[in-house]
mmCIF file of C-alpha atoms in Angstrom:
data_model
loop_
_atom_site.group_PDB
_atom_site.id
_atom_site.type_symbol
_atom_site.label_atom_id
_atom_site.label_comp_id
_atom_site.label_asym_id
_atom_site.label_seq_id
_atom_site.Cartn_x
_atom_site.Cartn_y
_atom_site.Cartn_z
ATOM 1 C CA ALA A 1 0.000 0.000 0.000
ATOM 2 C CA GLN A 2 1.112 3.516 -0.689
ATOM 3 C CA SER A 3 2.181 5.516 2.303
ATOM 4 C CA VAL A 4 3.495 8.906 3.297
ATOM 5 C CA THR A 5 5.697 9.452 6.306
ATOM 6 C CA GLN A 6 6.230 12.743 8.041
ATOM 7 C CA PRO A 7 8.709 11.877 10.773
ATOM 8 C CA ASP A 8 8.350 15.090 12.748
ATOM 9 C CA ILE A 9 5.104 15.500 14.662
ATOM 10 C CA HIS A 10 6.027 18.914 16.036
ATOM 11 C CA ILE A 11 8.630 21.432 14.995
ATOM 12 C CA THR A 12 9.362 24.751 16.670
ATOM 13 C CA VAL A 13 11.399 27.423 14.919
ATOM 14 C CA SER A 14 12.162 31.026 15.674
ATOM 15 C CA GLU A 15 10.640 33.706 13.515
ATOM 16 C CA GLY A 16 13.054 34.533 10.718
ATOM 17 C CA ALA A 17 14.785 31.170 10.878
ATOM 18 C CA SER A 18 14.781 28.694 8.032
ATOM 19 C CA LEU A 19 12.433 25.725 7.957
ATOM 20 C CA GLU A 20 12.525 22.250 6.495
ATOM 21 C CA LEU A 21 9.670 19.778 6.920
ATOM 22 C CA ARG A 22 10.423 16.236 5.927
ATOM 23 C CA CYS A 23 8.271 13.929 3.833
ATOM 24 C CA ASN A 24 9.011 10.447 2.540
ATOM 25 C CA TYR A 25 6.668 8.442 0.376
ATOM 26 C CA SER A 26 6.230 4.913 -0.804
ATOM 27 C CA TYR A 27 4.782 4.686 -4.282
ATOM 28 C CA GLY A 28 5.461 2.363 -7.191
ATOM 29 C CA ALA A 29 5.230 4.803 -10.072
ATOM 30 C CA THR A 30 6.143 8.425 -10.550
ATOM 31 C CA PRO A 31 4.146 10.133 -7.861
ATOM 32 C CA TYR A 32 2.055 13.234 -7.842
ATOM 33 C CA LEU A 33 3.148 14.999 -4.664
ATOM 34 C CA PHE A 34 1.523 17.777 -2.718
ATOM 35 C CA TRP A 35 1.953 19.891 0.370
ATOM 36 C CA TYR A 36 -1.148 21.262 2.057
ATOM 37 C CA VAL A 37 -1.399 23.585 5.041
ATOM 38 C CA GLN A 38 -4.183 23.615 7.615
ATOM 39 C CA SER A 39 -4.652 26.468 10.050
ATOM 40 C CA PRO A 40 -6.722 25.777 13.183
ATOM 41 C CA GLY A 41 -10.376 25.295 12.314
ATOM 42 C CA GLN A 42 -9.701 25.757 8.621
ATOM 43 C CA GLY A 43 -9.671 23.549 5.571
ATOM 44 C CA LEU A 44 -6.702 22.353 3.595
ATOM 45 C CA GLN A 45 -4.934 24.883 1.408
ATOM 46 C CA LEU A 46 -2.590 23.751 -1.339
ATOM 47 C CA LEU A 47 0.931 25.125 -0.937
ATOM 48 C CA LEU A 48 2.566 23.464 -3.911
ATOM 49 C CA LYS A 49 2.572 20.399 -6.123
ATOM 50 C CA TYR A 50 4.921 18.232 -8.128
ATOM 51 C CA PHE A 51 3.683 16.383 -11.176
ATOM 52 C CA SER A 52 6.764 16.183 -13.410
ATOM 53 C CA GLY A 53 9.657 18.228 -14.731
ATOM 54 C CA ASP A 54 11.783 20.485 -12.571
ATOM 55 C CA THR A 55 12.305 18.771 -9.246
ATOM 56 C CA LEU A 56 12.396 22.046 -7.331
ATOM 57 C CA VAL A 57 8.922 23.504 -7.180
ATOM 58 C CA GLN A 58 7.840 26.867 -5.910
ATOM 59 C CA GLY A 59 4.619 27.440 -4.050
ATOM 60 C CA ILE A 60 2.655 30.130 -2.336
ATOM 61 C CA LYS A 61 3.751 32.075 0.728
ATOM 62 C CA GLY A 62 7.445 31.667 -0.127
ATOM 63 C CA PHE A 63 7.514 27.876 0.239
ATOM 64 C CA GLU A 64 9.390 25.506 -2.002
ATOM 65 C CA ALA A 65 9.863 21.753 -2.120
ATOM 66 C CA GLU A 66 12.341 19.446 -3.775
ATOM 67 C CA PHE A 67 11.497 16.038 -5.203
ATOM 68 C CA LYS A 68 14.319 13.539 -4.782
ATOM 69 C CA ARG A 69 13.466 10.258 -6.418
ATOM 70 C CA SER A 70 16.540 8.476 -5.072
ATOM 71 C CA GLN A 71 15.489 9.280 -1.515
ATOM 72 C CA SER A 72 11.716 9.044 -2.078
ATOM 73 C CA SER A 73 11.462 12.433 -0.461
ATOM 74 C CA PHE A 74 9.610 15.669 -1.019
ATOM 75 C CA ASN A 75 10.773 18.034 1.711
ATOM 76 C CA LEU A 76 9.200 21.424 2.195
ATOM 77 C CA ARG A 77 11.414 24.432 2.825
ATOM 78 C CA LYS A 78 11.142 28.107 3.588
ATOM 79 C CA PRO A 79 14.165 30.374 4.035
ATOM 80 C CA SER A 80 12.593 32.698 6.619
ATOM 81 C CA VAL A 81 9.583 31.726 8.689
ATOM 82 C CA HIS A 82 6.906 34.220 9.687
ATOM 83 C CA TRP A 83 4.682 33.922 12.767
ATOM 84 C CA SER A 84 1.691 33.471 10.433
ATOM 85 C CA ASP A 85 3.205 30.230 9.140
ATOM 86 C CA ALA A 86 2.263 28.477 12.376
ATOM 87 C CA ALA A 87 -0.103 25.711 11.250
ATOM 88 C CA GLU A 88 -0.192 22.018 10.488
ATOM 89 C CA TYR A 89 1.438 20.865 7.277
ATOM 90 C CA PHE A 90 0.457 17.757 5.379
ATOM 91 C CA CYS A 91 2.370 15.983 2.663
ATOM 92 C CA ALA A 92 0.290 13.864 0.286
ATOM 93 C CA VAL A 93 0.776 11.567 -2.675
ATOM 94 C CA GLY A 94 -1.819 11.205 -5.420
ATOM 95 C CA GLU A 95 -2.643 7.681 -6.547
ATOM 96 C CA VAL A 96 -3.570 8.292 -10.151
ATOM 97 C CA GLU A 97 -4.640 4.734 -10.843
ATOM 98 C CA TYR A 98 -7.112 4.835 -7.963
ATOM 99 C CA GLY A 99 -9.201 7.820 -8.983
ATOM 100 C CA ASN A 100 -6.364 10.082 -7.923
ATOM 101 C CA LYS A 101 -7.185 9.697 -4.259
ATOM 102 C CA LEU A 102 -4.741 11.442 -1.975
ATOM 103 C CA VAL A 103 -2.852 9.574 0.699
ATOM 104 C CA PHE A 104 -1.800 11.922 3.455
ATOM 105 C CA GLY A 105 0.975 11.862 5.968
ATOM 106 C CA ALA A 106 0.205 12.324 9.645
ATOM 107 C CA GLY A 107 1.096 16.000 9.509
ATOM 108 C CA THR A 108 3.699 18.204 11.144
ATOM 109 C CA ILE A 109 2.622 20.942 13.530
ATOM 110 C CA LEU A 110 4.778 24.019 13.132
ATOM 111 C CA ARG A 111 5.152 26.395 16.044
ATOM 112 C CA VAL A 112 6.867 29.728 15.515
ATOM 113 C CA LYS A 113 8.408 31.504 18.470
ATOM 114 C CA SER A 114 9.118 35.205 18.454
ATOM 115 C CA GLU B 1 -10.993 32.698 -6.670
ATOM 116 C CA PRO B 2 -13.511 29.859 -6.993
ATOM 117 C CA GLU B 3 -13.898 27.721 -3.919
ATOM 118 C CA VAL B 4 -15.508 24.552 -2.679
ATOM 119 C CA THR B 5 -18.340 25.271 -0.260
ATOM 120 C CA GLN B 6 -19.421 22.863 2.458
ATOM 121 C CA THR B 7 -22.522 23.022 4.619
ATOM 122 C CA PRO B 8 -23.128 22.900 7.476
ATOM 123 C CA SER B 9 -19.876 23.926 9.105
ATOM 124 C CA HIS B 10 -20.832 22.012 12.240
ATOM 125 C CA GLN B 11 -23.397 19.223 12.628
ATOM 126 C CA VAL B 12 -24.382 17.733 15.938
ATOM 127 C CA THR B 13 -26.450 14.554 15.868
ATOM 128 C CA GLN B 14 -27.552 11.704 18.069
ATOM 129 C CA MET B 15 -26.138 8.245 17.558
ATOM 130 C CA GLY B 16 -28.251 6.284 15.103
ATOM 131 C CA GLN B 17 -29.518 9.323 13.252
ATOM 132 C CA GLU B 18 -28.965 10.004 9.565
ATOM 133 C CA VAL B 19 -26.900 12.969 8.461
ATOM 134 C CA ILE B 20 -26.295 14.511 5.076
ATOM 135 C CA LEU B 21 -23.233 16.613 4.448
ATOM 136 C CA ARG B 22 -23.318 18.910 1.468
ATOM 137 C CA CYS B 23 -20.671 20.210 -0.877
ATOM 138 C CA VAL B 24 -20.902 22.662 -3.749
ATOM 139 C CA PRO B 25 -17.962 22.009 -6.070
ATOM 140 C CA ILE B 26 -16.128 24.482 -8.249
ATOM 141 C CA SER B 27 -18.288 24.859 -11.334
ATOM 142 C CA ASN B 28 -16.197 23.158 -14.031
ATOM 143 C CA HIS B 29 -14.911 20.363 -11.825
ATOM 144 C CA LEU B 30 -15.822 16.794 -12.657
ATOM 145 C CA TYR B 31 -14.107 14.727 -9.972
ATOM 146 C CA PHE B 32 -15.366 14.734 -6.417
ATOM 147 C CA TYR B 33 -13.949 13.322 -3.213
ATOM 148 C CA TRP B 34 -14.759 12.961 0.456
ATOM 149 C CA TYR B 35 -12.095 12.707 3.122
ATOM 150 C CA ARG B 36 -12.352 12.667 6.870
ATOM 151 C CA GLN B 37 -10.055 13.630 9.712
ATOM 152 C CA ILE B 38 -10.704 12.270 13.155
ATOM 153 C CA LEU B 39 -9.416 14.674 15.791
ATOM 154 C CA GLY B 40 -5.669 14.352 16.133
ATOM 155 C CA GLN B 41 -5.344 11.879 13.282
ATOM 156 C CA LYS B 42 -4.392 12.057 9.631
ATOM 157 C CA VAL B 43 -6.698 12.939 6.785
ATOM 158 C CA GLU B 44 -8.163 9.743 5.309
ATOM 159 C CA PHE B 45 -9.679 9.128 1.903
ATOM 160 C CA LEU B 46 -13.286 7.940 1.900
ATOM 161 C CA VAL B 47 -14.550 7.940 -1.671
ATOM 162 C CA SER B 48 -14.066 9.353 -5.149
ATOM 163 C CA PHE B 49 -16.914 10.040 -7.556
ATOM 164 C CA TYR B 50 -16.936 10.691 -11.274
ATOM 165 C CA ASN B 51 -19.580 10.562 -13.981
ATOM 166 C CA ASN B 52 -22.273 9.858 -11.401
ATOM 167 C CA GLU B 53 -20.662 6.799 -9.972
ATOM 168 C CA ILE B 54 -18.144 5.834 -7.345
ATOM 169 C CA SER B 55 -14.708 5.288 -8.854
ATOM 170 C CA GLU B 56 -12.891 4.288 -5.689
ATOM 171 C CA LYS B 57 -13.758 3.825 -2.035
ATOM 172 C CA SER B 58 -11.847 2.977 1.097
ATOM 173 C CA GLU B 59 -12.541 0.326 3.709
ATOM 174 C CA ILE B 60 -14.029 3.045 5.893
ATOM 175 C CA PHE B 61 -16.749 3.676 3.311
ATOM 176 C CA ASP B 62 -19.065 0.845 4.287
ATOM 177 C CA ASP B 63 -22.786 0.341 3.673
ATOM 178 C CA GLN B 64 -23.641 3.108 6.112
ATOM 179 C CA PHE B 65 -22.152 5.654 3.729
ATOM 180 C CA SER B 66 -23.437 6.816 0.367
ATOM 181 C CA VAL B 67 -22.719 9.645 -2.017
ATOM 182 C CA GLU B 68 -24.697 11.257 -4.769
ATOM 183 C CA ARG B 69 -24.983 14.330 -6.885
ATOM 184 C CA PRO B 70 -28.752 14.638 -6.983
ATOM 185 C CA ASP B 71 -29.199 17.901 -8.849
ATOM 186 C CA GLY B 72 -26.007 18.175 -10.837
ATOM 187 C CA SER B 73 -24.523 20.719 -8.477
ATOM 188 C CA ASN B 74 -24.485 19.605 -4.843
ATOM 189 C CA PHE B 75 -22.365 16.608 -3.969
ATOM 190 C CA THR B 76 -23.584 14.909 -0.800
ATOM 191 C CA LEU B 77 -22.292 12.398 1.700
ATOM 192 C CA LYS B 78 -24.953 10.543 3.664
ATOM 193 C CA ILE B 79 -24.348 8.524 6.782
ATOM 194 C CA ARG B 80 -27.432 6.409 7.423
ATOM 195 C CA SER B 81 -27.039 5.524 11.075
ATOM 196 C CA THR B 82 -24.298 7.488 12.748
ATOM 197 C CA LYS B 83 -21.965 5.967 15.303
ATOM 198 C CA LEU B 84 -19.844 7.691 17.903
ATOM 199 C CA GLU B 85 -16.740 6.874 15.894
ATOM 200 C CA ASP B 86 -18.099 8.819 12.910
ATOM 201 C CA SER B 87 -17.319 12.025 14.801
ATOM 202 C CA ALA B 88 -14.740 13.770 12.644
ATOM 203 C CA MET B 89 -14.114 16.632 10.269
ATOM 204 C CA TYR B 90 -15.352 15.732 6.804
ATOM 205 C CA PHE B 91 -13.728 17.421 3.839
ATOM 206 C CA CYS B 92 -15.053 17.616 0.325
ATOM 207 C CA ALA B 93 -12.548 18.062 -2.477
ATOM 208 C CA THR B 94 -13.066 18.581 -6.190
ATOM 209 C CA ALA B 95 -10.826 18.511 -9.243
ATOM 210 C CA ARG B 96 -11.194 19.529 -12.855
ATOM 211 C CA GLY B 97 -9.770 16.292 -14.154
ATOM 212 C CA GLU B 98 -8.132 13.088 -13.073
ATOM 213 C CA GLY B 99 -4.648 13.848 -11.851
ATOM 214 C CA ASN B 100 -5.445 17.515 -11.394
ATOM 215 C CA ILE B 101 -5.168 19.458 -8.187
ATOM 216 C CA GLN B 102 -7.859 18.775 -5.617
ATOM 217 C CA TYR B 103 -9.343 21.832 -3.987
ATOM 218 C CA PHE B 104 -10.709 21.362 -0.497
ATOM 219 C CA GLY B 105 -13.645 22.892 1.264
ATOM 220 C CA ALA B 106 -13.389 24.210 4.809
ATOM 221 C CA GLY B 107 -14.959 21.033 6.149
ATOM 222 C CA THR B 108 -17.969 19.963 8.197
ATOM 223 C CA ARG B 109 -17.328 19.035 11.790
ATOM 224 C CA LEU B 110 -19.637 16.140 12.670
ATOM 225 C CA SER B 111 -20.226 15.477 16.343
ATOM 226 C CA VAL B 112 -22.127 12.290 17.196
ATOM 227 C CA LEU B 113 -23.456 12.197 20.761
#
């Protein structure tokens, strides 16, 4: 079965510091990969996606992610974190052959300290 | 920017009662999905729907669950006889095509008492 692993349940960073959230996936074919963000009481907002092509993808709010096939990873990065980035972040893989259902990781809660 | 709209935002029901959760997809989207997130747990796929039929469903989506698009606009999830363990946030997502980005609604929080 396909799976997504986000090894860090919680991460705390200082405002202005850099951020990297880890994501590893298990998927037989070339994956569709996504990062979503969820603020408390809100829905899921797409940050960025990887379908094919350039392995470094840019998203909204200054986020980027790099697809590394050899490591089965799709880590999310931001060079300078803002207090408003505090939220829960979900990595997901799209299973195209199964109606493109998304398989989500458990999420990483980001806390930003001032 | 077009968005997926879900109603109600919060539904409280008694165990054994039927509930219907509603979703208005983005207008030109053809693929529809329901996911749920039990408090503190990961988001889980329930069902995908295309061309008026289910294309994929998870083990969670048993006979107590059903989906339909009765009027060509609303996409609904019905739980026939709710159980305590159905308490969760239910998200609707829609996509223009297979393999396209799924856009999520803000969710319906279902509380079964």
